[in-house]
Coordinates of C-alpha atoms and ligand atoms in Angstrom, one line a residue:
X1 CA -12.2 -100.6 42.5
X2 CA -9.6 -102.4 44.5
X3 CA -6.0 -101.5 45.4
X4 CA -5.1 -104.6 43.8
X5 CA -6.1 -103.2 40.5
X6 CA -4.4 -99.9 41.1
X7 CA -1.2 -101.3 42.1
X8 CA -1.2 -103.5 38.9
X9 CA -2.0 -100.3 36.7
X10 CA 0.8 -98.4 38.4
X11 CA 3.8 -100.4 39.3
X12 CA 6.4 -97.9 39.7
X13 CA 7.1 -95.8 42.9
X14 CA 4.7 -93.1 43.3
X15 CA 4.9 -90.2 45.9
X16 CA 2.0 -90.3 48.4
X17 CA -0.8 -87.7 48.1
X18 CA 0.7 -86.3 51.6
X19 CA 4.2 -86.1 50.3
X20 CA 3.1 -84.2 47.2
X21 CA 0.8 -81.9 49.4
X22 CA 3.5 -81.1 51.5
X23 CA 5.7 -79.9 48.8
X24 CA 3.4 -77.5 47.6
X25 CA 2.4 -75.5 50.6
X26 CA -0.4 -73.0 50.5
X27 CA 0.9 -69.5 49.2
X28 CA 1.2 -66.8 51.6
X29 CA 0.0 -63.7 49.6
X30 CA -1.9 -60.7 50.9
X31 CA -5.6 -60.8 50.5
X32 CA -6.7 -60.3 46.8
X33 CA -3.5 -61.4 45.6
X34 CA -4.0 -63.2 41.8
X35 CA -2.0 -66.3 41.1
X36 CA -2.4 -67.1 37.6
X37 CA -0.6 -68.5 34.8
X38 CA -0.4 -68.8 30.9
X39 CA -0.1 -72.4 29.8
X40 CA 0.8 -72.9 26.1
X41 CA 1.6 -76.1 24.3
X42 CA 5.2 -76.0 22.7
X43 CA 4.2 -76.0 19.2
X44 CA 7.2 -74.2 18.0
X45 CA 4.9 -71.3 16.6
X46 CA 4.3 -68.1 18.9
X47 CA 1.2 -66.9 18.0
X48 CA 0.4 -63.2 19.0
X49 CA -2.7 -64.7 20.6
X50 CA -0.5 -66.5 23.0
X51 CA 1.3 -63.1 23.8
X52 CA -2.4 -61.5 24.1
X53 CA -3.3 -64.3 26.5
X54 CA -0.2 -64.1 28.6
X55 CA -0.2 -60.5 28.8
X56 CA -3.6 -60.3 30.3
X57 CA -3.1 -62.6 33.3
X58 CA 0.5 -61.3 33.7
X59 CA -0.9 -57.8 34.2
X60 CA -3.9 -59.1 36.7
X61 CA -1.3 -60.8 38.7
X62 CA 1.2 -58.1 39.0
X63 CA -1.6 -55.4 39.4
X64 CA -2.6 -57.4 42.6
X65 CA 0.9 -58.3 43.6
X66 CA 0.3 -61.7 43.1
X67 CA 2.1 -64.5 41.0
X68 CA 2.2 -65.2 37.1
X69 CA 3.5 -68.5 36.1
X70 CA 4.5 -69.7 32.5
X71 CA 3.6 -73.6 32.6
X72 CA 4.4 -75.7 29.6
X73 CA 1.6 -77.9 28.7
X74 CA 3.6 -80.7 26.6
X75 CA 1.4 -83.5 27.3
X76 CA 0.1 -83.8 23.6
X77 CA 3.7 -85.4 22.9
X78 CA 2.9 -85.3 19.2
X79 CA 3.2 -81.5 19.2
X80 CA 6.5 -81.2 21.3
X81 CA 9.5 -79.6 19.1
X82 CA 12.8 -79.0 20.4
X83 CA 13.3 -75.3 21.7
X84 CA 9.8 -74.7 21.5
X85 CA 9.3 -73.8 25.2
X86 CA 12.2 -71.3 25.0
X87 CA 10.6 -69.7 22.0
X88 CA 7.7 -69.1 24.6
X89 CA 9.6 -67.9 27.2
X90 CA 12.0 -65.6 25.2
X91 CA 8.8 -64.2 23.4
X92 CA 7.3 -63.0 26.7
X93 CA 10.5 -61.8 28.3
X94 CA 11.2 -59.7 25.0
X95 CA 7.8 -58.1 25.4
X96 CA 8.4 -57.5 29.2
X97 CA 6.0 -59.9 30.3
X98 CA 7.6 -61.3 32.9
X99 CA 6.8 -64.4 34.7
X100 CA 7.6 -65.0 38.5
X101 CA 7.8 -68.7 38.0
X102 CA 8.0 -71.2 35.1
X103 CA 10.1 -72.3 32.3
X104 CA 13.0 -70.4 31.0
X105 CA 14.3 -73.1 28.6
X106 CA 14.4 -76.9 28.5
X107 CA 17.1 -76.8 31.0
X108 CA 15.9 -74.0 33.4
X109 CA 12.8 -73.2 35.7
X110 CA 12.2 -70.6 38.2
X111 CA 10.1 -71.3 41.2
X112 CA 9.3 -73.4 44.0
X113 CA 6.0 -75.0 42.8
X114 CA 7.4 -76.8 39.9
X115 CA 8.4 -78.6 37.7
X116 CA 6.4 -76.3 35.5
X117 CA 6.9 -78.6 32.5
X118 CA 4.0 -81.2 32.5
X119 CA 6.0 -84.1 31.3
X120 CA 8.2 -83.9 34.3
X121 CA 5.2 -84.4 36.6
X122 CA 4.3 -87.5 35.5
X123 CA 4.3 -89.2 38.6
X124 CA 2.2 -86.5 40.4
X125 CA -0.6 -87.1 38.2
X126 CA -0.2 -90.7 38.5
X127 CA -0.4 -90.7 42.3
X128 CA -3.5 -88.6 42.1
X129 CA -5.1 -91.3 39.4
X130 CA -4.1 -94.3 41.3
X131 CA -6.0 -92.6 44.1
X132 CA -9.1 -92.2 42.1
X133 CA -8.8 -95.7 40.9
X134 CA -8.6 -97.1 44.4
X135 CA -11.6 -95.1 45.3
X136 CA -13.6 -96.1 42.2
X137 CA -13.8 -92.6 40.4
X138 CA -11.8 -93.9 37.4
X139 CA -11.2 -97.1 35.8
X140 CA -9.1 -98.7 32.8
X141 CA -10.9 -98.8 29.5
X142 CA -9.6 -101.5 26.9
X143 CA -12.1 -100.4 24.2
X144 CA -9.8 -100.1 20.9
X145 CA -10.6 -97.2 18.6
X146 CA -12.6 -99.1 16.6
X147 CA -15.1 -100.2 19.3
X148 CA -15.3 -96.3 20.3
X149 CA -16.0 -95.4 16.6
X150 CA -18.6 -98.1 16.4
X151 CA -20.3 -97.0 19.6
X152 CA -20.5 -93.5 17.9
X153 CA -22.1 -94.9 14.7
X154 CA -24.6 -96.6 16.6
X155 CA -25.4 -93.7 18.6
X156 CA -25.5 -91.6 15.6
X157 CA -27.9 -94.0 13.6
X158 CA -30.3 -93.8 16.8
X159 CA -30.0 -90.1 17.2
X160 CA -28.4 -90.5 20.7
X161 CA -26.0 -88.1 21.9
X162 CA -22.5 -89.8 20.9
X163 CA -19.7 -90.6 23.4
X164 CA -18.4 -92.6 26.0
X165 CA -20.9 -92.5 28.8
X166 CA -23.6 -94.5 31.0
X167 CA -24.3 -97.8 29.1
X168 CA -21.9 -97.1 26.4
X169 CA -19.0 -97.0 28.6
X170 CA -18.6 -100.8 28.3
X171 CA -15.5 -100.8 30.6
X172 CA -17.4 -99.2 33.6
X173 CA -19.0 -102.5 34.5
X174 CA -15.9 -105.1 34.2
X175 CA -15.3 -107.1 37.0
X176 CA -12.2 -107.1 38.9
X177 CA -11.2 -110.5 37.4
X178 CA -11.8 -109.1 33.9
X179 CA -9.4 -106.2 34.4
X180 CA -6.7 -108.2 36.0
X181 CA -7.0 -110.8 33.1
X182 CA -6.9 -107.9 30.5
X183 CA -4.0 -106.2 32.2
X184 CA -2.2 -109.4 32.3
X185 CA -2.7 -110.2 28.7
X186 CA -1.0 -107.0 27.9
X187 CA -4.0 -105.2 26.4
X188 CA -3.5 -101.5 26.2
X189 CA -5.8 -99.5 28.2
X190 CA -6.5 -96.1 29.1
X191 CA -7.8 -94.3 32.4
X192 CA -11.3 -92.9 32.4
X193 CA -12.9 -90.9 35.1
X194 CA -16.3 -92.5 36.0
X195 CA -18.6 -89.3 35.7
X196 CA -21.6 -88.8 37.9
X197 CA -22.8 -86.0 35.9
X198 CA -26.5 -86.1 34.6
X199 CA -27.2 -84.6 31.5
X200 CA -30.6 -83.5 32.5
X201 CA -29.6 -81.5 35.2
X202 CA -28.0 -77.9 34.9
X203 CA -24.9 -76.7 36.3
X204 CA -24.4 -72.6 36.5
X205 CA -20.7 -71.5 36.1
X206 CA -19.6 -68.0 36.5
X207 CA -16.9 -67.1 34.0
X208 CA -15.1 -63.6 34.8
X209 CA -15.1 -62.7 31.4
X210 CA -18.4 -64.1 29.8
X211 CA -20.7 -63.9 33.0
X212 CA -23.1 -66.6 34.2
X213 CA -23.6 -69.4 31.9
X214 CA -26.0 -72.5 32.4
X215 CA -24.6 -76.1 31.1
X216 CA -26.0 -79.4 31.4
X217 CA -23.8 -81.5 33.7
X218 CA -21.0 -83.3 32.1
X219 CA -21.5 -87.0 31.8
X220 CA -18.9 -88.2 29.6
X221 CA -16.3 -90.9 30.9
X222 CA -13.4 -88.7 29.6
X223 CA -10.1 -90.2 29.3
X224 CA -7.8 -88.8 32.1
X225 CA -4.7 -90.8 31.3
X226 CA -3.6 -91.9 27.9
X227 CA -2.2 -95.4 27.1
X228 CA 1.3 -93.8 27.2
X229 CA 0.8 -93.3 31.0
X230 CA 0.3 -89.4 30.3
X231 CA -2.4 -87.7 31.5
X232 CA -4.9 -85.6 29.2
X233 CA -4.9 -81.9 29.5
X234 CA -8.3 -81.9 31.7
X235 CA -6.7 -83.8 34.4
X236 CA -3.2 -82.3 34.3
X237 CA -4.4 -78.9 34.6
X238 CA -6.6 -79.7 37.7
X239 CA -3.5 -81.0 39.5
X240 CA -1.3 -78.2 38.5
X241 CA -3.7 -75.5 39.0
X242 CA -4.4 -77.0 42.6
X243 CA -0.9 -77.5 43.4
X244 CA 0.5 -74.4 41.9
X245 CA -2.3 -72.7 44.1
X246 CA -3.9 -70.8 40.7
X247 CA -6.5 -68.6 41.7
X248 CA -7.6 -67.7 38.3
X249 CA -7.6 -69.6 35.1
X250 CA -7.5 -67.4 32.0
X251 CA -7.4 -69.5 28.8
X252 CA -8.8 -69.6 25.5
X253 CA -12.6 -69.7 24.8
X254 CA -12.3 -73.4 23.4
X255 CA -12.1 -74.6 26.7
X256 CA -15.5 -73.2 27.5
X257 CA -17.4 -76.2 26.9
X258 CA -15.0 -78.2 29.2
X259 CA -15.6 -75.8 32.1
X260 CA -18.6 -77.9 33.7
X261 CA -16.2 -80.9 33.5
X262 CA -13.4 -79.1 35.1
X263 CA -15.7 -78.0 37.9
X264 CA -17.1 -81.2 38.7
X265 CA -13.3 -82.6 38.8
X266 CA -12.5 -80.1 41.4
X267 CA -15.6 -80.9 43.3
X268 CA -14.7 -84.8 43.2
X269 CA -11.3 -84.0 44.6
X270 CA -13.1 -81.7 47.2
X271 CA -10.9 -78.8 46.2
X272 CA -12.1 -75.4 45.8
X273 CA -12.0 -74.5 42.2
X274 CA -10.0 -71.3 40.7
X275 CA -12.2 -68.9 38.9
X276 CA -12.4 -69.2 35.5
X277 CA -12.2 -66.5 32.4
X278 CA -12.3 -67.5 28.7
X279 CA -10.7 -65.3 26.4
X280 CA -12.3 -65.0 22.8
X281 CA -9.3 -65.0 20.1
X282 CA -8.2 -62.2 18.1
X283 CA -10.1 -62.0 15.0
X284 CA -9.5 -60.2 11.7
X285 CA -12.0 -58.9 9.0
X286 CA -11.5 -61.1 5.8
X287 CA -13.8 -60.1 2.7
X288 CA -16.3 -58.7 5.3
X289 CA -16.2 -61.8 7.5
X290 CA -14.7 -62.2 10.8
X291 CA -12.5 -65.1 11.5
X292 CA -9.7 -66.0 13.8
X293 CA -6.4 -64.7 13.0
X294 CA -4.8 -67.7 11.4
X295 CA -1.3 -69.0 11.6
X296 CA -1.4 -70.4 8.1
X297 CA -2.8 -67.3 6.3
X298 CA -2.0 -64.2 8.2
X299 CA 1.8 -63.2 8.9
X300 CA 0.6 -61.1 11.8
X301 CA -0.5 -64.1 13.8
X302 CA 3.4 -65.1 14.2
X303 CA 5.0 -62.9 17.1
X304 CA 8.1 -62.7 14.9
X305 CA 6.5 -60.8 12.5
X306 CA 6.4 -57.6 14.7
X307 CA 10.1 -57.7 15.3
X308 CA 10.9 -58.4 11.8
X309 CA 8.8 -55.5 10.7
X310 CA 10.4 -53.5 13.5
X311 CA 7.8 -52.6 15.6
X312 CA 9.0 -51.5 19.1
X313 CA 7.8 -53.8 21.7
X314 CA 6.1 -51.2 23.9
X315 CA 3.9 -50.6 20.6
X316 CA 3.0 -54.2 20.4
X317 CA 2.0 -54.4 24.0
X318 CA 0.1 -51.1 23.9
X319 CA -1.7 -52.3 20.9
X320 CA -2.7 -55.7 22.6
X321 CA -3.8 -53.3 26.0
X322 CA -5.9 -51.6 23.7
X323 CA -7.3 -54.6 22.0
X324 CA -8.3 -56.0 25.5
X325 CA -9.6 -52.7 27.0
X326 CA -10.5 -50.1 24.5
X327 CA -10.2 -47.4 27.5
X328 CA -6.5 -47.8 27.0
X329 CA -6.5 -45.1 24.5
X330 CA -8.0 -42.7 26.5
X331 CA -5.8 -43.4 29.4
X332 CA -2.5 -43.2 27.1
X333 CA -4.0 -39.7 26.1
X334 CA -4.1 -38.4 29.4
X335 CA -0.9 -40.1 30.6
X336 CA 1.2 -39.8 27.3
X337 CA 4.5 -40.5 29.0
X338 CA 3.5 -43.0 31.9
X339 CA 4.8 -46.5 31.5
X340 CA 1.9 -48.7 30.2
X341 CA 2.3 -51.0 33.1
X342 CA 0.5 -48.5 35.0
X343 CA -2.6 -48.9 33.1
X344 CA -5.1 -50.8 35.4
X345 CA -6.5 -53.8 33.1
X346 CA -10.0 -54.5 33.6
X347 CA -11.3 -57.9 32.9
X348 CA -14.9 -57.0 32.9
X349 CA -14.2 -54.6 29.9
X350 CA -12.5 -57.5 27.8
X351 CA -14.5 -58.0 24.5
X352 CA -16.6 -61.0 24.8
X353 CA -16.8 -61.9 21.5
X354 CA -13.3 -61.3 20.4
X355 CA -11.1 -58.2 19.5
X356 CA -10.8 -57.4 16.0
X357 CA -7.1 -57.0 14.4
X358 CA -6.8 -53.6 12.7
X359 CA -3.1 -52.7 11.2
X360 CA -4.2 -49.2 11.0
X361 CA -4.8 -49.0 14.7
X362 CA -1.7 -50.8 15.3
X363 CA 0.2 -48.2 13.2
X364 CA -1.2 -45.3 14.9
X365 CA -0.4 -46.8 18.2
X366 CA 3.0 -47.3 17.1
X367 CA 3.5 -43.8 15.8
X368 CA 2.8 -42.7 19.3
X369 CA 4.8 -44.7 21.0
X370 CA 8.1 -43.8 18.5
X371 CA 6.6 -40.3 18.9
X372 CA 7.7 -40.5 22.6
X373 CA 11.4 -41.4 21.6
X374 CA 14.0 -38.8 21.3
X375 CA 16.3 -38.9 18.2
X376 CA 18.9 -40.9 20.2
X377 CA 16.8 -43.5 21.2
X378 CA 15.1 -43.7 17.8
X379 CA 18.6 -43.9 16.1
X380 CA 19.9 -46.8 18.8
X381 CA 16.7 -48.8 18.3
X382 CA 16.3 -48.4 14.7
X383 CA 20.1 -49.4 14.2
X384 CA 19.7 -52.5 16.3
X385 CA 16.8 -53.5 14.2
X386 CA 18.6 -52.6 10.9
X387 CA 21.6 -54.7 12.1
X388 CA 19.4 -57.7 12.3
X389 CA 17.3 -57.3 9.3
X390 CA 18.4 -54.6 6.7
X391 CA 22.2 -54.5 6.4
X392 CA 22.3 -51.6 3.8
X393 CA 20.3 -49.3 6.4
X394 CA 22.6 -50.6 9.2
X395 CA 25.6 -49.3 7.2
X396 CA 24.1 -46.2 6.4
X397 CA 23.0 -45.3 9.9
X398 CA 26.3 -46.3 11.2
X399 CA 28.4 -44.4 8.7
X400 CA 26.4 -41.3 9.0
X401 CA 25.2 -41.5 12.4
X402 CA 25.5 -37.7 12.9
X403 CA 23.6 -36.6 10.0
X404 CA 21.0 -39.4 10.6
X405 CA 20.5 -38.3 14.1
X406 CA 20.0 -34.5 12.9
X407 CA 17.3 -36.0 10.5
X408 CA 15.6 -37.3 13.3
X409 CA 15.9 -34.3 15.4
X410 CA 13.5 -32.7 12.9
X411 CA 10.4 -31.9 14.2
X412 CA 11.1 -34.3 16.9
X413 CA 12.9 -32.2 19.7
X414 CA 12.3 -28.7 21.1
X415 CA 8.7 -29.0 19.5
X416 CA 5.2 -29.0 21.0
X417 CA 4.0 -31.3 18.1
X418 CA 6.3 -34.1 17.5
X419 CA 6.2 -35.7 14.1
X420 CA 4.6 -39.0 13.7
X421 CA 5.7 -40.8 10.6
X422 CA 7.2 -43.9 12.0
X423 CA 5.4 -46.6 13.3
X424 CA 8.2 -49.3 12.7
X425 CA 11.7 -49.4 12.1
X426 CA 11.1 -50.5 8.6
X427 CA 9.5 -47.0 7.8
X428 CA 12.8 -45.3 8.6
X429 CA 14.4 -45.9 5.2
X430 CA 11.5 -44.1 3.6
X431 CA 11.9 -41.1 6.0
X432 CA 15.9 -40.6 5.6
X433 CA 17.0 -42.2 2.2
X434 CA 16.1 -38.8 0.3
X435 CA 18.8 -37.0 2.5
X436 CA 21.3 -38.8 0.8
X437 CA 22.4 -37.7 -2.9
X438 CA 23.2 -41.1 -4.3
X439 CA 19.6 -42.3 -3.2
X440 CA 17.8 -39.1 -4.4
X441 CA 16.0 -39.7 -7.7
X442 CA 13.3 -37.0 -7.8
X443 CA 10.7 -37.3 -10.3
X444 CA 10.1 -33.6 -11.7
X445 CA 6.8 -34.9 -13.3
X446 CA 5.0 -33.8 -10.2
X447 CA 6.0 -30.0 -11.2
X448 CA 4.6 -30.3 -14.8
X449 CA 1.6 -28.1 -13.7
X450 CA 4.1 -25.1 -13.3
X451 CA 6.0 -23.3 -16.0
X452 CA 9.6 -24.1 -16.2
X453 CA 10.8 -20.6 -16.6
X454 CA 8.9 -19.9 -13.2
X455 CA 10.3 -22.6 -11.5
X456 CA 13.9 -21.6 -12.7
X457 CA 13.0 -17.8 -11.7
X458 CA 12.0 -18.9 -8.0
X459 CA 15.0 -21.2 -7.5
X460 CA 17.4 -18.3 -8.7
X461 CA 15.9 -15.7 -6.3
X462 CA 15.9 -18.4 -3.5
X463 CA 19.5 -19.1 -4.0
X464 CA 20.4 -15.6 -4.1
X465 CA 18.9 -14.8 -1.0
X466 CA 19.7 -18.0 0.7
X467 CA 21.5 -17.9 4.1
X468 CA 22.0 -20.7 6.4
X469 CA 21.9 -18.4 9.5
X470 CA 18.5 -17.2 8.8
X471 CA 15.9 -18.4 11.4
X472 CA 12.4 -19.9 10.2
X473 CA 10.9 -16.5 10.1
X474 CA 13.3 -14.5 8.1
X475 CA 13.8 -17.4 5.7
X476 CA 9.7 -17.3 5.1
X477 CA 9.8 -13.8 4.7
X478 CA 12.4 -14.1 1.8
X479 CA 10.1 -16.6 0.3
X480 CA 7.3 -14.3 0.5
X481 CA 9.0 -11.5 -1.3
X482 CA 10.2 -13.9 -4.1
X483 CA 6.8 -15.4 -4.5
X484 CA 5.2 -11.8 -4.9
X485 CA 8.2 -10.7 -7.4
X486 CA 7.4 -13.7 -9.6
X487 CA 3.9 -13.3 -10.1
X488 CA 2.8 -15.6 -7.3
X489 CA 0.7 -14.2 -4.5
X490 CA 2.1 -14.2 -0.8
X491 CA -1.1 -13.4 0.9
X492 CA -3.6 -16.5 1.0
X493 CA -6.5 -14.4 1.7
X494 CA -6.0 -12.3 -1.2
X495 CA -5.2 -15.2 -3.3
X496 CA -8.5 -16.9 -2.6
X497 CA -10.4 -13.9 -3.6
X498 CA -8.5 -13.3 -6.7
X499 CA -7.0 -16.4 -8.1
X500 CA -6.9 -15.6 -11.8
X501 CA -4.7 -12.6 -11.2
X502 CA -1.8 -15.0 -10.1
X503 CA 0.6 -17.8 -11.3
X504 CA -0.2 -19.4 -7.8
X505 CA 0.4 -18.7 -4.1
X506 CA 3.0 -18.9 -1.7
X507 CA 1.8 -22.6 -0.9
X508 CA 2.7 -23.1 -4.6
X509 CA 6.2 -21.8 -4.2
X510 CA 7.0 -23.8 -1.1
X511 CA 5.5 -26.9 -2.8
X512 CA 7.9 -26.1 -5.7
X513 CA 11.1 -25.7 -3.3
X514 CA 9.9 -28.9 -1.3
X515 CA 9.8 -31.2 -4.4
X516 CA 13.1 -29.9 -5.7
X517 CA 14.8 -30.5 -2.2
X518 CA 13.1 -33.8 -1.1
X519 CA 11.6 -35.1 -4.4
X520 CA 8.3 -35.3 -2.6
X521 CA 5.1 -33.6 -2.0
X522 CA 4.8 -33.9 1.6
X523 CA 7.9 -34.0 4.1
X524 CA 8.8 -32.4 7.3
X525 CA 9.3 -28.6 7.9
X526 CA 11.6 -27.5 4.5
X527 CA 13.9 -24.8 6.6
X528 CA 14.5 -27.7 9.3
X529 CA 15.4 -29.8 6.4
X530 CA 17.6 -27.2 4.6
X531 CA 19.3 -26.8 8.0
X532 CA 20.3 -30.4 8.3
X533 CA 21.3 -30.9 4.6
X534 CA 23.4 -27.9 4.6
X535 CA 24.0 -25.1 2.2
X536 CA 25.6 -27.0 -0.7
X537 CA 23.3 -29.8 -0.9
X538 CA 20.4 -27.6 -0.7
X539 CA 21.8 -25.2 -3.6
X540 CA 22.7 -28.2 -5.3
X541 CA 19.3 -29.7 -5.5
X542 CA 17.6 -26.7 -6.2
X543 CA 19.7 -25.8 -9.0
X544 CA 19.6 -29.2 -10.5
X545 CA 16.0 -28.6 -12.2
Ligands
LIG601 N1 -2.5 -75.9 27.0 C1 -3.8 -75.4 26.8 C2 -3.7 -74.4 25.5 O1 -3.0 -74.3 25.2 C3 -3.9 -74.1 28.1 C4 -5.2 -74.0 28.4 C5 -5.1 -73.6 29.7 O2 -4.6 -72.4 30.0 O3 -5.6 -74.0 30.8 O4 -4.9 -74.5 25.2

């Protein structure tokens, strides 16, 4: 096609290719350094899948001393929303997914290879598209949507692969005069890539996650520039990843079928294509069937959910690491206190067909993460969360900070076996409220299998012997004594042999005391709880029965 047409299409001043290439010099990085990116569209919703798809390249880039970029792909103008880019960048930063270059917010970018928002790169794309038009690799297409649908209708009728290609690509064969006439008449047009692909030939692509795949060559004349002058994703990503020096493109596997096209486009430009890897979406089991985590149906699809629930950010990241590489769990066991950034993520271990979301696993991982926090950190993080999401809890914690910290210390400090009962900050309430008398509403029903008089006698004996200075062993010896005195059995072996001879065992006696003290059948160590509650509260709770 001629320069006349290209000049007619692109009337504005555009940079030359040489100028552009000079602005984006080759990066000087050490051998093997990965330059990669996450390139979400600003939809105003931060999906946990985006966090997952950002964490993986971020780890790979930084493990290899490479570069991680956050690029905002806003060429689909309909979907753009104010503040949407900032939502993405702030979510990544919140989870310590640090990008070296990219969009911080609508007004701020970092890095030398920008702009990192596609809509600011319009002239760059146009310069390359113009070049393709001049060389005859792209052409304007004036077909209306109706004409295109009619094409498809006829193709379907004749059982021919639908699409704009070969002889169906009417505008491929327009003469220069026809084109000029159409443009001068103000007919809207898009620019299409003139594919040289042959559907009967195969192209072998290598996906770094999915392995070797054979595809038919891509033969559709896809749109590379829309009628509003904005390029489509296919074209914009080609230019961006070339100019930004991307060596590895990781993206959702909905793009896998476009891979032959993308490789073809890189070849057309005479550029070396980056490596590609396609990540399967996070799935969940729904009535026995696997499906993608859905923004509409699943609250856990939204990244804000984890914050609202109060999952520590490390817990979320460790959960996602575990979804990506199931050997993370073993690594964590061997390295309980090592920062998770030191875990070497391996693309080869990614689940090809999609990791399955599992709340129980998330909670277990989170409990282990919280288990590494001391009382002070637990208190600070919990209070920060409560200030945002639970005012009542925040007040309770602030007004009773020392008492609450003492509660948190139980089985958390000076112990080999740390208590793992908190997965998220919203669990805190359940763990501390019963320590406060105005929140303590025990249900004595659970004691109905014991004789009232026996309970009273046990309590009386306990109170008589109770001394706050007793260490755990002395304290327990006293319980054993009152156990035997009241017709229960302090020796479990003996009790098992001869159950009928006793009203119960020492386990029943501690259960009775536990329930009176805490209102629950399960709690942390009672001796420690009494130490924290103090004598008065302990005695008053026991004698209430
Ligand atoms: N904007 C594309 C998406 O959100 C990005 C694909 C890519 O990473 O290249 O799916």
